[in-house]
Every structure is written in C-alpha cells, then in structure tokens.
Coordinates of C-alpha atoms and ligand atoms in Angstrom, one line a residue:
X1 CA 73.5 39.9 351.5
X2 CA 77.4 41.5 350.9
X3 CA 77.3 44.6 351.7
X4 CA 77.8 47.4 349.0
X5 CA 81.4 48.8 348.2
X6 CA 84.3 49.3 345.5
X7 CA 87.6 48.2 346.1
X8 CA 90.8 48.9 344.0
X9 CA 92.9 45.4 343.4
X10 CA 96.5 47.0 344.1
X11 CA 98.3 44.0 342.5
X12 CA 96.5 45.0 338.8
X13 CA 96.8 48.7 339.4
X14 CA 99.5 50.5 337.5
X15 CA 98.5 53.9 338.5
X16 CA 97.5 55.2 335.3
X17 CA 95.0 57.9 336.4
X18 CA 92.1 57.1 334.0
X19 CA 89.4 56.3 337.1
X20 CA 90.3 59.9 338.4
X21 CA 89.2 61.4 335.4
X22 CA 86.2 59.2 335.1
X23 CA 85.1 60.1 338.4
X24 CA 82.4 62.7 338.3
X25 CA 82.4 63.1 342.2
X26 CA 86.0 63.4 342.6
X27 CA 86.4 60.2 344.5
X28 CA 89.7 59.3 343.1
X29 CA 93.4 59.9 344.2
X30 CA 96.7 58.3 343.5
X31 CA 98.4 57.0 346.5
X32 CA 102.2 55.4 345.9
X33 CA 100.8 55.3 341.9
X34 CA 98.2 53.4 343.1
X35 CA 94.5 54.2 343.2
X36 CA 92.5 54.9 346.1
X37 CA 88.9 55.8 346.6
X38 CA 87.2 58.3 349.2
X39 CA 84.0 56.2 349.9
X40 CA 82.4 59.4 351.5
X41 CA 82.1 61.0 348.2
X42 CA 82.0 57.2 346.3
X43 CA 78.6 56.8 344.9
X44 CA 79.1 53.6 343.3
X45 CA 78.2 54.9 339.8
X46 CA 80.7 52.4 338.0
X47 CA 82.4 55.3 335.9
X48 CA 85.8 54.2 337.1
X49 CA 85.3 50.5 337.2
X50 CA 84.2 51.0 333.3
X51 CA 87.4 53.3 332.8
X52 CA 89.7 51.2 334.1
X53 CA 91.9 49.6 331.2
X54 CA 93.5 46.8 334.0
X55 CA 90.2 45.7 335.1
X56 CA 91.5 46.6 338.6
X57 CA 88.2 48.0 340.3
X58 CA 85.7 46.0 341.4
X59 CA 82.2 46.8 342.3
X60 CA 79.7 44.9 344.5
X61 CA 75.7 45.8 345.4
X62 CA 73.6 44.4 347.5
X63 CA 71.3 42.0 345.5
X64 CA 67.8 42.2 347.1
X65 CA 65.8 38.7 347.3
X66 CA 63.8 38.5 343.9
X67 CA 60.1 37.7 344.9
X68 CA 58.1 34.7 343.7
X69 CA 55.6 36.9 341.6
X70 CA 53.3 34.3 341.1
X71 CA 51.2 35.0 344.4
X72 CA 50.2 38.5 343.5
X73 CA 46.7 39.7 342.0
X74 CA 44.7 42.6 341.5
X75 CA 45.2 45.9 341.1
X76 CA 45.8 48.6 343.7
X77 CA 44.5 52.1 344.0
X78 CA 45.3 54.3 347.4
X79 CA 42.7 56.7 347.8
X80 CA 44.1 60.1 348.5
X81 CA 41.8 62.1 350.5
X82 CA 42.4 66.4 350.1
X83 CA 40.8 68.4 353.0
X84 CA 38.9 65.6 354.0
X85 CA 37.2 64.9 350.2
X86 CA 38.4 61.9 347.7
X87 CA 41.1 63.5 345.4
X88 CA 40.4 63.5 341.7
X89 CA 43.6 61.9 341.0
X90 CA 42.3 59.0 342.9
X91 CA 39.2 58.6 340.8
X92 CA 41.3 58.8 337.5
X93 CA 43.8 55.8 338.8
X94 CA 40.6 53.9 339.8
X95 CA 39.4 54.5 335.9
X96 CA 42.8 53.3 334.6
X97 CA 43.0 50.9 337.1
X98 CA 39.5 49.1 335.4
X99 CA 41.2 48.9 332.2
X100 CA 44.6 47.6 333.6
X101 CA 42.8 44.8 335.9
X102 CA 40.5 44.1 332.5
X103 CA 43.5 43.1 330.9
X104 CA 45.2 40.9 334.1
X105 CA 41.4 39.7 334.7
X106 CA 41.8 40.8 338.4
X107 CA 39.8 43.4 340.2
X108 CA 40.5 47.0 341.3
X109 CA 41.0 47.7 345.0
X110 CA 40.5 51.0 346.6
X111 CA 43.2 51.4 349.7
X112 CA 41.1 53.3 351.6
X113 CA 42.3 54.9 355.1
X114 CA 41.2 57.2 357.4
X115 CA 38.8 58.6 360.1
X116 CA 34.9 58.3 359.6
X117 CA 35.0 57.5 355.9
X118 CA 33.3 54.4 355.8
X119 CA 30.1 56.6 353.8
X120 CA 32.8 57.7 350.6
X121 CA 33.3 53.7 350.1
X122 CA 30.5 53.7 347.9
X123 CA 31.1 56.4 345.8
X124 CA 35.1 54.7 345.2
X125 CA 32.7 51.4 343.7
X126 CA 30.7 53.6 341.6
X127 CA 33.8 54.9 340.0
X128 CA 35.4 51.6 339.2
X129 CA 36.5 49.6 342.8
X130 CA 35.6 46.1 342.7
X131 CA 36.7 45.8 346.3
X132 CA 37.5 48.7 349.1
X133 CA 40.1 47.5 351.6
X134 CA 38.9 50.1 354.5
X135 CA 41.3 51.3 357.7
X136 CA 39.5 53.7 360.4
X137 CA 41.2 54.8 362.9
X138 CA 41.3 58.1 364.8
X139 CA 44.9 58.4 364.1
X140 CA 44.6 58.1 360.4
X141 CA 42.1 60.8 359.8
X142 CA 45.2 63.0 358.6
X143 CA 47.6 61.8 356.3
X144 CA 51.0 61.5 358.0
X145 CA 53.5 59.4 355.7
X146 CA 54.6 56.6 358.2
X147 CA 51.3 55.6 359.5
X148 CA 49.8 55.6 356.1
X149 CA 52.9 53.9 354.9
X150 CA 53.2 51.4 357.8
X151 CA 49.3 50.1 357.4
X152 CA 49.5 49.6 353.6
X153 CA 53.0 47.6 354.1
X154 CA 50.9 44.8 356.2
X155 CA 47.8 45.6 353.9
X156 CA 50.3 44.9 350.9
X157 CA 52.0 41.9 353.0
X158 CA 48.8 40.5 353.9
X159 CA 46.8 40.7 350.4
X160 CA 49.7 40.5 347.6
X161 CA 48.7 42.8 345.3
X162 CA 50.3 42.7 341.9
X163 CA 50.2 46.4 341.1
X164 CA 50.3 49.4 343.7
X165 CA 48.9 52.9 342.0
X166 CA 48.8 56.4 344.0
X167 CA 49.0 60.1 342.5
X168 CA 51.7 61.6 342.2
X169 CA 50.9 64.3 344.2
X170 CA 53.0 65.6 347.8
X171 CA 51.1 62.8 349.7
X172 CA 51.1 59.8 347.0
X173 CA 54.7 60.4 346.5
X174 CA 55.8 60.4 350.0
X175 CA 53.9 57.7 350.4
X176 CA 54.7 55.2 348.3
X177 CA 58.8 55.8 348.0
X178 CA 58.6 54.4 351.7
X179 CA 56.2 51.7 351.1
X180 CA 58.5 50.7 347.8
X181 CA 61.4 51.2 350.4
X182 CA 59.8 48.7 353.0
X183 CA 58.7 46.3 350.9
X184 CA 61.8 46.1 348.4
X185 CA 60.3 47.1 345.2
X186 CA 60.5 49.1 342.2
X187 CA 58.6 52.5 341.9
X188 CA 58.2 54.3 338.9
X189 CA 57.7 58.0 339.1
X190 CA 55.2 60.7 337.5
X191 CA 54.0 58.1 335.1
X192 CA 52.3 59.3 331.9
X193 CA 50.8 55.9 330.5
X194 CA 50.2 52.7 332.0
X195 CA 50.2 49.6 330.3
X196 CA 50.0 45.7 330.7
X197 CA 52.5 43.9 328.4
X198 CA 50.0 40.9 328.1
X199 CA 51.8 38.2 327.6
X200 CA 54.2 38.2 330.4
X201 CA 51.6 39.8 332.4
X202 CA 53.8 42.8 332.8
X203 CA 53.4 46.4 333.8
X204 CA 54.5 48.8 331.7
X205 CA 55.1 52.2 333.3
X206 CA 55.5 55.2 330.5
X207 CA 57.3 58.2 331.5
X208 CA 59.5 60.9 330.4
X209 CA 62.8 60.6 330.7
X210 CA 66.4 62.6 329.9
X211 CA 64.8 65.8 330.0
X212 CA 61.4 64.9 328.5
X213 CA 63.3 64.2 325.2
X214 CA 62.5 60.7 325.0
X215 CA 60.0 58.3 327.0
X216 CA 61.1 55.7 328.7
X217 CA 59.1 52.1 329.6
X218 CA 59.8 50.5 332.8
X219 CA 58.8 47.4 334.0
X220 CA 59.3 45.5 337.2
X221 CA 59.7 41.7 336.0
X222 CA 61.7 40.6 339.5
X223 CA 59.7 42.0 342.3
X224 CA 55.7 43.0 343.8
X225 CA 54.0 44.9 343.6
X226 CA 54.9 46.8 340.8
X227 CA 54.2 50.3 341.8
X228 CA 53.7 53.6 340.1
X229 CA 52.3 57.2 340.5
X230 CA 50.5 59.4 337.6
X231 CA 50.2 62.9 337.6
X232 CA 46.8 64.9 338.2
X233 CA 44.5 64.9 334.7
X234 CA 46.4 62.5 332.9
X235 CA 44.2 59.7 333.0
X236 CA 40.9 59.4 332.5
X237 CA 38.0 59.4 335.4
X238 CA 34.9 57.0 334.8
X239 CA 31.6 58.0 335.3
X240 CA 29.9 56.6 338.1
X241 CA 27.7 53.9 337.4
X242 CA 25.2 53.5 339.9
X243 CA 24.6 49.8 339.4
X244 CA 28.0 48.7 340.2
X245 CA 28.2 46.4 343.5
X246 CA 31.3 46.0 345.3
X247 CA 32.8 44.0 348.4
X248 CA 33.4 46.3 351.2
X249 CA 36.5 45.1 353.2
X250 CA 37.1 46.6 357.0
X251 CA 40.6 45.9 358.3
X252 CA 41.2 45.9 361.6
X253 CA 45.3 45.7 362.0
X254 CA 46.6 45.1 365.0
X255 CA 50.2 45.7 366.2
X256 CA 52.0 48.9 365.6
X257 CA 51.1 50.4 363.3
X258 CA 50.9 54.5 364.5
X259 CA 54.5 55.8 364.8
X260 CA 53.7 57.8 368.3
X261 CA 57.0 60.0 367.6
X262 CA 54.9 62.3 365.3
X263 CA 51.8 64.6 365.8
X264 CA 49.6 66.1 363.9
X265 CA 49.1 69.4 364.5
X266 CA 47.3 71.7 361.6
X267 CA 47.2 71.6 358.0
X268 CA 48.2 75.3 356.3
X269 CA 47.2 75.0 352.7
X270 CA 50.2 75.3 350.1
X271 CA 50.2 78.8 348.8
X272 CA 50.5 77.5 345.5
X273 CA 47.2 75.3 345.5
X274 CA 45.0 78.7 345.4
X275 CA 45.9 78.9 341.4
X276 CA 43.6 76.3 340.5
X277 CA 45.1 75.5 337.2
X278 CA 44.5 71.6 337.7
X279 CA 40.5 72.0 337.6
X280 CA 40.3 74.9 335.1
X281 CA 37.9 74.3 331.9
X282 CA 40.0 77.0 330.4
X283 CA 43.6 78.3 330.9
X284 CA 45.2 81.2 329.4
X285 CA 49.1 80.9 329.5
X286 CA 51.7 83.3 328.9
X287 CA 55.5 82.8 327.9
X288 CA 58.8 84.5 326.9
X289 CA 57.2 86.2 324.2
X290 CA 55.5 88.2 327.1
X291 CA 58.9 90.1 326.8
X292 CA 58.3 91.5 330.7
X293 CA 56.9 90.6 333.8
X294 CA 54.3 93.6 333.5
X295 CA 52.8 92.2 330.1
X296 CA 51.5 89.2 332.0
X297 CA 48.8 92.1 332.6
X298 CA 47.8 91.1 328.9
X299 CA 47.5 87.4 329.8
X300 CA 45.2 88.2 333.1
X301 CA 42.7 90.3 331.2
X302 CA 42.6 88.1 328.6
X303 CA 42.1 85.2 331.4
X304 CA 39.2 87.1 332.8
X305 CA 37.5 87.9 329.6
X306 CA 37.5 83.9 329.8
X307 CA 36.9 83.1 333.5
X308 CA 39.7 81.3 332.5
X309 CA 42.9 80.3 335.2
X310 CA 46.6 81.7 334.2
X311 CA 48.9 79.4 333.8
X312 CA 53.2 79.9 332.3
X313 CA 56.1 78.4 330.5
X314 CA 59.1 77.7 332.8
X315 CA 60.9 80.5 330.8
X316 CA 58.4 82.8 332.3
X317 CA 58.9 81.7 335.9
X318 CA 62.6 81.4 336.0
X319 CA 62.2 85.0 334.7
X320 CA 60.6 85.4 337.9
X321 CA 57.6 86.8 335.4
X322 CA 55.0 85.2 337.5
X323 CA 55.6 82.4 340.6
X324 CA 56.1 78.7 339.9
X325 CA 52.7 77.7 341.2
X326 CA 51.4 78.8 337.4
X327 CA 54.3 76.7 335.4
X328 CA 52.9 74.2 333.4
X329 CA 55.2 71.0 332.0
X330 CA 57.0 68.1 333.5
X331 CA 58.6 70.4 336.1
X332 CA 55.5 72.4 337.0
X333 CA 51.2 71.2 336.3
X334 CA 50.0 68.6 334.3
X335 CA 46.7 70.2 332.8
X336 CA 43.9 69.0 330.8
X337 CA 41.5 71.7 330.8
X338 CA 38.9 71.9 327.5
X339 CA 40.4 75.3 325.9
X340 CA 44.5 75.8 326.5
X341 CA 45.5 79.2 325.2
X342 CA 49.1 79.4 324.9
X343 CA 50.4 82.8 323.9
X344 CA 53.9 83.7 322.7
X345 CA 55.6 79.9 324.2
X346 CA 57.1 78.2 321.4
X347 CA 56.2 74.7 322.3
X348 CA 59.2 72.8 323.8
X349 CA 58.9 69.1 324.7
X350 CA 58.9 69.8 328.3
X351 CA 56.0 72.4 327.7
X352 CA 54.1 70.2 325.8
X353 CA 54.1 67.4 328.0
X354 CA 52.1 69.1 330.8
X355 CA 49.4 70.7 328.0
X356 CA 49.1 67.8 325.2
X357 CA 46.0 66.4 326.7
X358 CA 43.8 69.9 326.6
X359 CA 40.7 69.6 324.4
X360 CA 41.6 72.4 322.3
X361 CA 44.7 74.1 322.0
X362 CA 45.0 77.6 320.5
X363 CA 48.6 78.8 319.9
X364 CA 49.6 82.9 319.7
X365 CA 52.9 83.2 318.2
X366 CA 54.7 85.7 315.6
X367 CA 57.4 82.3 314.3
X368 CA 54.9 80.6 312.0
X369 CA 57.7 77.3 312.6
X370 CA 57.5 77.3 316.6
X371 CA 57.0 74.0 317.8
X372 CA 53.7 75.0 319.5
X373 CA 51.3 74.9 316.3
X374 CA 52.4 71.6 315.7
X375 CA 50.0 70.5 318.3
X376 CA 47.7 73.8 318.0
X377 CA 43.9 72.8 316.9
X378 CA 44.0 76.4 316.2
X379 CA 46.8 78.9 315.1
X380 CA 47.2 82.7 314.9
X381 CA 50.6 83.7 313.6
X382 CA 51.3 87.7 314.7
X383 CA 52.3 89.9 317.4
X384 CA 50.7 88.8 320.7
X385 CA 50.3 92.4 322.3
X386 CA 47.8 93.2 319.0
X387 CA 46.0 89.7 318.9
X388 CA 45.2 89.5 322.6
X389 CA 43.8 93.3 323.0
X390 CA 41.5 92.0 319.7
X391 CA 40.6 88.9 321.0
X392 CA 39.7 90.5 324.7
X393 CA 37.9 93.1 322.4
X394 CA 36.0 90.8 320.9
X395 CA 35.2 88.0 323.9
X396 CA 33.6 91.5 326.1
X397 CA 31.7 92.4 323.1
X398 CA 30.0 89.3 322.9
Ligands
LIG401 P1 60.8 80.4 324.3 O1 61.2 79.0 323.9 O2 61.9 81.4 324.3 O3 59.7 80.9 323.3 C1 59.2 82.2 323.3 C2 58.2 82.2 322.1 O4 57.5 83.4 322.0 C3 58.9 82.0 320.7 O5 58.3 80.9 320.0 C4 58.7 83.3 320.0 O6 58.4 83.2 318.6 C5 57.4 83.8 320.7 N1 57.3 85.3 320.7 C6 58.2 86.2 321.0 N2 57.7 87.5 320.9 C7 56.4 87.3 320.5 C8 55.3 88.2 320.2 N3 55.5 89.5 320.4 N4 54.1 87.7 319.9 C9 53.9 86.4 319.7 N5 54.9 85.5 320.0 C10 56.1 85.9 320.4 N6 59.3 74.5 330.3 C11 58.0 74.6 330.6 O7 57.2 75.5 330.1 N7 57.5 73.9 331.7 C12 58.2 72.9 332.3 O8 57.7 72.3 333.2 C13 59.6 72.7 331.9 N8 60.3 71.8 332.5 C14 61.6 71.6 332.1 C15 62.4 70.6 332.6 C16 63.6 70.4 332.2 C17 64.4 69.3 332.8 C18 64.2 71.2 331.2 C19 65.5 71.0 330.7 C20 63.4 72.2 330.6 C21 62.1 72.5 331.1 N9 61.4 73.5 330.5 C22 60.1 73.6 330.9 C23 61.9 74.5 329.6 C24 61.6 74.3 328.2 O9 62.6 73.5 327.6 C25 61.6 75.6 327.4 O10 62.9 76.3 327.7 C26 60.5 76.6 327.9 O11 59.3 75.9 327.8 C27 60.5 77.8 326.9 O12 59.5 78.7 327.4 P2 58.9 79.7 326.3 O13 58.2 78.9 325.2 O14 58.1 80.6 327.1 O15 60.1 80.5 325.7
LIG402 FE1 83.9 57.7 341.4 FE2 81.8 56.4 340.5 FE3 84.2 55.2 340.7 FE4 82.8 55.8 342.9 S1 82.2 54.3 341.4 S2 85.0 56.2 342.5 S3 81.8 57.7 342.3 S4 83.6 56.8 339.3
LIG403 FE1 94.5 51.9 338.7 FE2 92.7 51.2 336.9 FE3 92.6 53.6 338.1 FE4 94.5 53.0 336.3 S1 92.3 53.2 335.9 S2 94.8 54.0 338.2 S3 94.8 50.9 336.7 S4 92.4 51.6 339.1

C-alpha cells in the first residue's frame, strides 16, 4: 500500500496561485513562483488538485484491500447493556435486525458480552435473536471500548458477519468506529432507516446529511461487515414471543484480548441522562417563541399537569433557556413518545427529525404557515402564554 500524500509536479507549475485560493486550510504558498504545500495543515481534500488549471498536483491515498464479500452472513446485533440491564436500543436493532436478516434469509445474532449475563440470553431470543454469541469474563462486566472492541474484532474475524448493528449511543459509537477502524470497514453513523437493496444484497444505510436538509443512502458494496448505528426510539422493538427457540453460543477467546493499560474504576451517571426524555409517553417542549428563559415556567407546569418530560428546540438551548440534555433533533434526542407537544418551535428540518415518529403531535404557534403544523395531528394557532394557562386550566380541572 503507497502511502498517502500530494505532491506539486514543478516542471507543470507556472505559479499561478489558483491552489492557494482553493485551499480551505491554508496549505498553499508560492515558493520561486512555484507551489508548495505545508503537509502539517494538508488534509488531502483535493480542492487544489481540482483548481489546478496545469494538472500539476497530484494526489495519492492509501487503497485498502477490498474484501471478498461472499463469505459473510447474518446479521449482527451488539447488545448494549446500561447499569447492568439490556439497553432498549438493543432490543429495537434486534427488531430491525428480524426484518433485515428476513430479506438476506440469514439469522439475527445477539453480540452479547459481559460478566454473569448468561440468564438475559433468553430474553435477547424472545425479542428476535436467532443465535446469541456469548463472552463472560470478569473483565468485561463494564464496558470499556478496547476490550469490548478487541473481542468482537476476533468474534467478527472468526464468524464473518455481513452486517454489524449497535446504538448509537456513547458506548455503541465508541465502539464500533474502532471495530470499523480494525477491521477496515465502512461505518455509517446515526442511521435513521435501514434497508436491504435486494438484488445486490446490499445495505442501505439512511441518514441525514448537509445539515438534515437532505438524506443521504450509503452503502458499503467493497468491504464486511457493513456496519451501522441507529439512534434510541427510531426503530421499532418486537414483542417477545415466548415460543421462539434460539442457539445459545459461549465463546471462550483466548489470546489477548483485555488491554491491561486501563481500569475500571466507577461509573458516575451523565448528568444529562436524569431528563428522561427518551422513555417519556408524553413530552411537553418549549422553543423560541418562549421569548425568555423564565417562561420555560409555562412549559414545566404544563409538563406536570401531564406527568409529561420537558424537552427544547436548539434555539432554546443555545439561548441557554434550558441545558442541552432537553434538546430534541439531530443534534440533541431522538424521541418517540405517544403525545409530543411542541409549543411556540416552528418546525425546522433538524427539529423535526428528532420528533417525526411521536404518536401524536400537537403544535402551539401564533404563524398559522410555521413548518411545525405540517406534521401536527393537531394544531392551535394563537399566543402560547394564553393557550397553555387554558390548557393547564383545563388538564387540573379534569
Ligand atoms: P424559531 O425557528 O425561531 O421558531 C420560533 C417559533 O415560535 C416561530 O414559529 C414563531 O411563530 C413561534 N412563536 C413566537 N412567539 C410565539 C407565541 N407567543 N406563541 C406561539 N408561538 C410563538 N434545532 C433543534 O430544535 N434541534 C436540533 O437538534 C437541531 N440541530 C441542528 C443541527 C444543525 C446542523 C443545524 C444547522 C441546525 C440545528 N437546529 C436544531 C436548529 C434548527 O435549524 C432551528 O434553528 C431551530 O429548531 C429553531 O428553533 P425554534 O423553532 O425554537 O425557533
Ligand atoms: Fe489544501 Fe486540500 Fe490541496 Fe491539501 S489537498 S493543499 S488541504 S486544497
Ligand atoms: Fe501551480 Fe497548479 Fe497551483 Fe497554479 S494551480 S500554482 S499551476 S500547482
């Protein structure tokens, strides 16, 4: 494999300067009228090799090995475990998982790894696992990244799965970037739809992309497994069947696998995980239209009249209106709850895409044309500091 650089051809350069004003990272000088390129600032983006009128820069990437694909089966779920229970998110990949392996006619496998887990295995068949590949080991009863990592890399080696799915939560994704990393594959991010193209036995991997604005497909044709993580609530858990059977697997791996360097000490609960947005039936969210931190007051009772969670527009929490742990939309929660209340947010893409999937979506707004009642199963156009007293009047009434 070359190894990656850019190199100017003097004898084609005629100093013209249009790679320097290509360059977005300032890379470029002129030396003697010829061009010369920092390669500490360089990021190989190609900018000045597409500028370059003389074709005098040249550009060269490592080219990984492609992988003979035709070895792979199944479909991968890691089970991500939270305070020592199965994660959700892990039972809604093993439900997506069903219908992805129905259409490769391969079976779902439940990456299972930790410390005296062996009596969840069943529960991970109930809800969708044809197969459980378990790991025990003392040293795995916590999550740290590179021994999870290193033991699903000879797990992955060893089996050839064709698809690889975690959440995309803090432990799926530093997870899998270093399993994709190891193993030389493609990994698609904070996936919002998962698909098998199904006559080249493809995945397709659905997110949003440039801002939310459009949504881009991605597929892997070159290299296994294909991998992917999905958000929290976007896809849909199975209920258990109790008569499903399933093939319990123990691994016992030996070699290194337990990188001795790190240790676990204690796990302090992100601050942010105490606004439980992700489980609530009902959320109550508050935006711009708020006009001032202190009317979130509005949004809280109304919340409580609801035993509903409180949830925000990013507008809101760059505000600094209420912290980021409440921000629903591609940079904050994905949430599905059954009643999304969104009151004086005016329904941008990026909003949207964290809210689309609630049951029923009630919109507050005093712009009968915002965005948000597009989407609304139910609208009220007015001022949102005289609906919600009247609503709150009304729910306590009741
Ligand atoms: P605005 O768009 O300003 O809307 C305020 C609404 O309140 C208006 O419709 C107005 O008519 C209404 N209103 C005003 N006064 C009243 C009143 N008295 N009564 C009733 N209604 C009233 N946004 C998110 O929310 N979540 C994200 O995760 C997110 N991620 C992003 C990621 C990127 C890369 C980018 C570029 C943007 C992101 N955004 C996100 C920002 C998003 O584009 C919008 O700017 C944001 O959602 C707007 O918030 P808002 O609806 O509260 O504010
Ligand atoms: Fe600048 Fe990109 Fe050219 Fe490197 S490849 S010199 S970063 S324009
Ligand atoms: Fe040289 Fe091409 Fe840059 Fe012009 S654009 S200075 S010819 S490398």
């Amino acid at each position: 494999m070359k190894e990656k650089g850019i190199k100017v051809i003097k004898e084609k350069c005629v100093g013209c300067g249009a790679c320097i004003k290509a360059c977005p990272f300032g890379a470029v000088t002129l030396e003697s009228k010829i061009a010369v390129i920092d390669l500490d600032k360089c990021t190989l983006c190609g900018a000045c090799k597409e500028a370059c009128p003389f074709g005098a820069i040249v550009i060269y990437k490592p080219q990984g090995v492609k992988t003979d694909v035709s070895g792979y089966k199944n479909v991968w779920v890691f089970i991500e475990r939270e305070e020592q229970k199965i994660a959700s998110v892990s039972f809604e990949l093993l439900g997506k998982a069903r219908v992805l392996a129905g259409d490769l006619k391969s079976k779902v496998v439940a990456v299972f790894l930790g410390s005296d887990i062996k009596k969840d295995t069943q529960e991970l068949i109930y809800k969708g696992a044809d197969e459980v590949i378990l790991v025990e080991k003392k040293e795995l009863g916590h999550f740290i990244a590179e021994n999870y990592a290193n033991t699903i890399v000879r797990l992955i080696q060893k089996y050839k799965p064709e698809i690889v799915l975690a959440g995309a939560t803090t432990t799926g994704r530093s997870l899998v970037s270093r399993i994709a990393v190891k193993i030389r594959t493609g990994l698609t991010a904070d996936c919002t739809g998962l698909d098998i193209d199904k006559e080249k036995k493809l995945l397709i991997q659905t997110r949003p992309a440039f801002g939310g604005n459009i949504m881009a497909q991605i597929i892997t044709p070159n290299y296994r497994p294909q991998m992917a993580t999905v958000r929290h609530k976007v896809m849909k858990e199975l209920p258990p069947d109790k008569n499903r059977e399933g093939k319990v697997i123990e691994e016992v791996l030996d070699g290194k696998i337990i990188d001795d360097r790190i240790e676990f000490v204690k796990f302090i609960k992100e601050e942010s995980y105490k606004v439980n947005l992700a489980d609530a039936d009902i959320i109550v969210s508050g935006g711009r239209g708020l006009g001032e931190p202190k009317n979130f007051s509005l949004i809280r009772e109304l919340a409580a009249a609801l035993n509903a969670a409180v949830g925000a527009s990013r507008a809101a929490v760059d505000a600094g209106w209420i912290p980021y742990s409440h921000q629903v939309g591609q940079t904050g929660r994905t949430v599905a709850p059954k009643i999304y209340i969104a009151c004086g947010i005016s329904g941008q893409i990026q909003h949207l895409v964290g809210m689309q999937s609630s049951k029923i979506i009630v919109a507050i707004n005093k712009d009968p044309d915002a965005p948000i009642f597009k989407i609304a199963n139910y609208g009220i156009v007015g001022d949102l500091f005289k609906v919600i007293p009247l609503l709150v009047e009304k729910i306590k009434s009741k």
